[in-house]
mmCIF file with all atom_site columns, C-alpha atoms in Angstrom:
data_model
loop_
_atom_site.group_PDB
_atom_site.id
_atom_site.type_symbol
_atom_site.label_atom_id
_atom_site.label_alt_id
_atom_site.label_comp_id
_atom_site.label_asym_id
_atom_site.label_entity_id
_atom_site.label_seq_id
_atom_site.pdbx_PDB_ins_code
_atom_site.Cartn_x
_atom_site.Cartn_y
_atom_site.Cartn_z
_atom_site.occupancy
_atom_site.B_iso_or_equiv
_atom_site.pdbx_formal_charge
_atom_site.auth_seq_id
_atom_site.auth_comp_id
_atom_site.auth_asym_id
_atom_site.auth_atom_id
_atom_site.pdbx_PDB_model_num
ATOM 1  C CA . UNK U 1 1  ? 1.323   2.214   2.370   1.00 74.00 ? 1  UNK U CA 1
ATOM 2  C CA . UNK U 1 2  ? 3.382   0.535   5.079   1.00 80.00 ? 2  UNK U CA 1
ATOM 3  C CA . UNK U 1 3  ? 1.557   -2.766  4.580   1.00 80.00 ? 3  UNK U CA 1
ATOM 4  C CA . UNK U 1 4  ? 2.272   -2.702  0.859   1.00 85.00 ? 4  UNK U CA 1
ATOM 5  C CA . UNK U 1 5  ? 5.979   -1.961  1.286   1.00 84.00 ? 5  UNK U CA 1
ATOM 6  C CA . UNK U 1 6  ? 6.487   -4.443  4.119   1.00 84.00 ? 6  UNK U CA 1
ATOM 7  C CA . UNK U 1 7  ? 4.813   -7.302  2.287   1.00 85.00 ? 7  UNK U CA 1
ATOM 8  C CA . UNK U 1 8  ? 6.567   -6.503  -0.994  1.00 84.00 ? 8  UNK U CA 1
ATOM 9  C CA . UNK U 1 9  ? 9.858   -6.726  0.907   1.00 83.00 ? 9  UNK U CA 1
ATOM 10 C CA . UNK U 1 10 ? 8.981   -10.315 1.798   1.00 88.00 ? 10 UNK U CA 1
ATOM 11 C CA . UNK U 1 11 ? 8.042   -11.085 -1.812  1.00 87.00 ? 11 UNK U CA 1
ATOM 12 C CA . UNK U 1 12 ? 4.287   -10.985 -1.279  1.00 87.00 ? 12 UNK U CA 1
ATOM 13 C CA . UNK U 1 13 ? 1.984   -8.805  -3.383  1.00 88.00 ? 13 UNK U CA 1
ATOM 14 C CA . UNK U 1 14 ? -1.308  -7.732  -1.808  1.00 88.00 ? 14 UNK U CA 1
ATOM 15 C CA . UNK U 1 15 ? -4.785  -7.186  -3.178  1.00 88.00 ? 15 UNK U CA 1
ATOM 16 C CA . UNK U 1 16 ? -7.248  -4.680  -1.706  1.00 87.00 ? 16 UNK U CA 1
ATOM 17 C CA . UNK U 1 17 ? -9.122  -7.610  -0.143  1.00 87.00 ? 17 UNK U CA 1
ATOM 18 C CA . UNK U 1 18 ? -5.922  -8.718  1.642   1.00 88.00 ? 18 UNK U CA 1
ATOM 19 C CA . UNK U 1 19 ? -5.096  -5.186  2.833   1.00 86.00 ? 19 UNK U CA 1
ATOM 20 C CA . UNK U 1 20 ? -8.536  -4.617  4.381   1.00 86.00 ? 20 UNK U CA 1
ATOM 21 C CA . UNK U 1 21 ? -8.271  -7.102  7.305   1.00 87.00 ? 21 UNK U CA 1
ATOM 22 C CA . UNK U 1 22 ? -4.793  -5.769  8.177   1.00 85.00 ? 22 UNK U CA 1
ATOM 23 C CA . UNK U 1 23 ? -6.238  -2.377  9.120   1.00 83.00 ? 23 UNK U CA 1
ATOM 24 C CA . UNK U 1 24 ? -6.789  -1.784  12.837  1.00 83.00 ? 24 UNK U CA 1
ATOM 25 C CA . UNK U 1 25 ? -10.167 -0.240  12.025  1.00 81.00 ? 25 UNK U CA 1
ATOM 26 C CA . UNK U 1 26 ? -11.220 -2.936  9.518   1.00 78.00 ? 26 UNK U CA 1
ATOM 27 C CA . UNK U 1 27 ? -14.340 -3.781  11.501  1.00 83.00 ? 27 UNK U CA 1
ATOM 28 C CA . UNK U 1 28 ? -15.536 -0.164  11.108  1.00 86.00 ? 28 UNK U CA 1
ATOM 29 C CA . UNK U 1 29 ? -15.032 0.223   7.368   1.00 83.00 ? 29 UNK U CA 1
ATOM 30 C CA . UNK U 1 30 ? -15.981 -1.697  4.237   1.00 85.00 ? 30 UNK U CA 1
ATOM 31 C CA . UNK U 1 31 ? -13.667 -2.580  1.365   1.00 83.00 ? 31 UNK U CA 1
ATOM 32 C CA . UNK U 1 32 ? -15.041 0.256   -0.795  1.00 85.00 ? 32 UNK U CA 1
ATOM 33 C CA . UNK U 1 33 ? -13.188 3.041   1.051   1.00 85.00 ? 33 UNK U CA 1
ATOM 34 C CA . UNK U 1 34 ? -9.997  0.949   1.002   1.00 84.00 ? 34 UNK U CA 1
ATOM 35 C CA . UNK U 1 35 ? -10.260 0.627   -2.781  1.00 85.00 ? 35 UNK U CA 1
ATOM 36 C CA . UNK U 1 36 ? -10.943 4.366   -3.071  1.00 88.00 ? 36 UNK U CA 1
ATOM 37 C CA . UNK U 1 37 ? -7.862  5.169   -0.984  1.00 86.00 ? 37 UNK U CA 1
ATOM 38 C CA . UNK U 1 38 ? -5.754  2.902   -3.215  1.00 85.00 ? 38 UNK U CA 1
ATOM 39 C CA . UNK U 1 39 ? -7.100  4.817   -6.242  1.00 88.00 ? 39 UNK U CA 1
ATOM 40 C CA . UNK U 1 40 ? -6.028  8.093   -4.591  1.00 87.00 ? 40 UNK U CA 1
ATOM 41 C CA . UNK U 1 41 ? -2.554  6.679   -3.916  1.00 85.00 ? 41 UNK U CA 1
ATOM 42 C CA . UNK U 1 42 ? -2.359  5.502   -7.498  1.00 85.00 ? 42 UNK U CA 1
ATOM 43 C CA . UNK U 1 43 ? -3.248  9.009   -8.702  1.00 85.00 ? 43 UNK U CA 1
ATOM 44 C CA . UNK U 1 44 ? -0.326  10.427  -6.687  1.00 83.00 ? 44 UNK U CA 1
ATOM 45 C CA . UNK U 1 45 ? 1.880   7.651   -8.091  1.00 85.00 ? 45 UNK U CA 1
ATOM 46 C CA . UNK U 1 46 ? 3.232   5.940   -4.928  1.00 86.00 ? 46 UNK U CA 1
ATOM 47 C CA . UNK U 1 47 ? 1.429   2.725   -5.938  1.00 88.00 ? 47 UNK U CA 1
ATOM 48 C CA . UNK U 1 48 ? 0.311   1.046   -9.135  1.00 89.00 ? 48 UNK U CA 1
ATOM 49 C CA . UNK U 1 49 ? -2.296  -1.612  -9.732  1.00 90.00 ? 49 UNK U CA 1
ATOM 50 C CA . UNK U 1 50 ? -1.316  -4.544  -11.890 1.00 90.00 ? 50 UNK U CA 1
ATOM 51 C CA . UNK U 1 51 ? -3.462  -7.410  -13.154 1.00 91.00 ? 51 UNK U CA 1
ATOM 52 C CA . UNK U 1 52 ? -2.187  -10.862 -12.216 1.00 89.00 ? 52 UNK U CA 1
ATOM 53 C CA . UNK U 1 53 ? -4.583  -13.376 -13.663 1.00 90.00 ? 53 UNK U CA 1
ATOM 54 C CA . UNK U 1 54 ? -7.978  -12.701 -12.069 1.00 92.00 ? 54 UNK U CA 1
ATOM 55 C CA . UNK U 1 55 ? -6.476  -10.599 -9.281  1.00 90.00 ? 55 UNK U CA 1
ATOM 56 C CA . UNK U 1 56 ? -5.332  -6.996  -9.170  1.00 90.00 ? 56 UNK U CA 1
ATOM 57 C CA . UNK U 1 57 ? -2.284  -6.539  -6.948  1.00 91.00 ? 57 UNK U CA 1
ATOM 58 C CA . UNK U 1 58 ? -1.139  -3.274  -5.433  1.00 90.00 ? 58 UNK U CA 1
ATOM 59 C CA . UNK U 1 59 ? 2.552   -2.580  -6.060  1.00 88.00 ? 59 UNK U CA 1
ATOM 60 C CA . UNK U 1 60 ? 4.758   0.189   -4.690  1.00 87.00 ? 60 UNK U CA 1
ATOM 61 C CA . UNK U 1 61 ? 6.472   2.404   -7.263  1.00 87.00 ? 61 UNK U CA 1
ATOM 62 C CA . UNK U 1 62 ? 9.860   4.079   -7.030  1.00 86.00 ? 62 UNK U CA 1
ATOM 63 C CA . UNK U 1 63 ? 8.061   7.245   -5.983  1.00 85.00 ? 63 UNK U CA 1
ATOM 64 C CA . UNK U 1 64 ? 6.274   5.319   -3.235  1.00 83.00 ? 64 UNK U CA 1
ATOM 65 C CA . UNK U 1 65 ? 9.538   3.979   -1.838  1.00 80.00 ? 65 UNK U CA 1
ATOM 66 C CA . UNK U 1 66 ? 11.074  7.453   -1.934  1.00 81.00 ? 66 UNK U CA 1
ATOM 67 C CA . UNK U 1 67 ? 8.018   9.126   -0.356  1.00 78.00 ? 67 UNK U CA 1
ATOM 68 C CA . UNK U 1 68 ? 7.681   6.583   2.441   1.00 76.00 ? 68 UNK U CA 1
ATOM 69 C CA . UNK U 1 69 ? 11.408  6.612   3.204   1.00 72.00 ? 69 UNK U CA 1
ATOM 70 C CA . UNK U 1 70 ? 11.442  10.423  3.315   1.00 65.00 ? 70 UNK U CA 1
ATOM 71 C CA . UNK U 1 71 ? 8.470   10.450  5.672   1.00 60.00 ? 71 UNK U CA 1
ATOM 72 C CA . UNK U 1 72 ? 10.275  8.120   8.078   1.00 60.00 ? 72 UNK U CA 1
ATOM 73 C CA . UNK U 1 73 ? 13.657  9.863   8.188   1.00 52.00 ? 73 UNK U CA 1
ATOM 74 C CA . UNK U 1 74 ? 14.583  11.397  11.538  1.00 56.00 ? 74 UNK U CA 1
ATOM 75 C CA . UNK U 1 75 ? 14.726  15.176  11.833  1.00 54.00 ? 75 UNK U CA 1
ATOM 76 C CA . UNK U 1 76 ? 18.513  15.130  11.358  1.00 52.00 ? 76 UNK U CA 1
ATOM 77 C CA . UNK U 1 77 ? 18.005  14.036  7.759   1.00 51.00 ? 77 UNK U CA 1
ATOM 78 C CA . UNK U 1 78 ? 20.309  11.036  8.122   1.00 49.00 ? 78 UNK U CA 1
ATOM 79 C CA . UNK U 1 79 ? 19.371  7.485   7.301   1.00 46.00 ? 79 UNK U CA 1
ATOM 80 C CA . UNK U 1 80 ? 18.957  5.361   10.444  1.00 45.00 ? 80 UNK U CA 1
#
């Protein structure tokens, strides 16, 4: 999820094929499990897939931004 948010912040939209090599364990896993994980995220609504020509890009949703931000807040509950 962090990859998707970080790259979207720079204006770049990623495909599953572009996310795969960014993983630290990419050499141990094929693209299939990455696609499956994206499907699971999409089911929980933090990301959405959108067709752009022949590609399918993975986009964060409002829920994804909220979820990821909440997960990164310090224990005091204040925004860093």
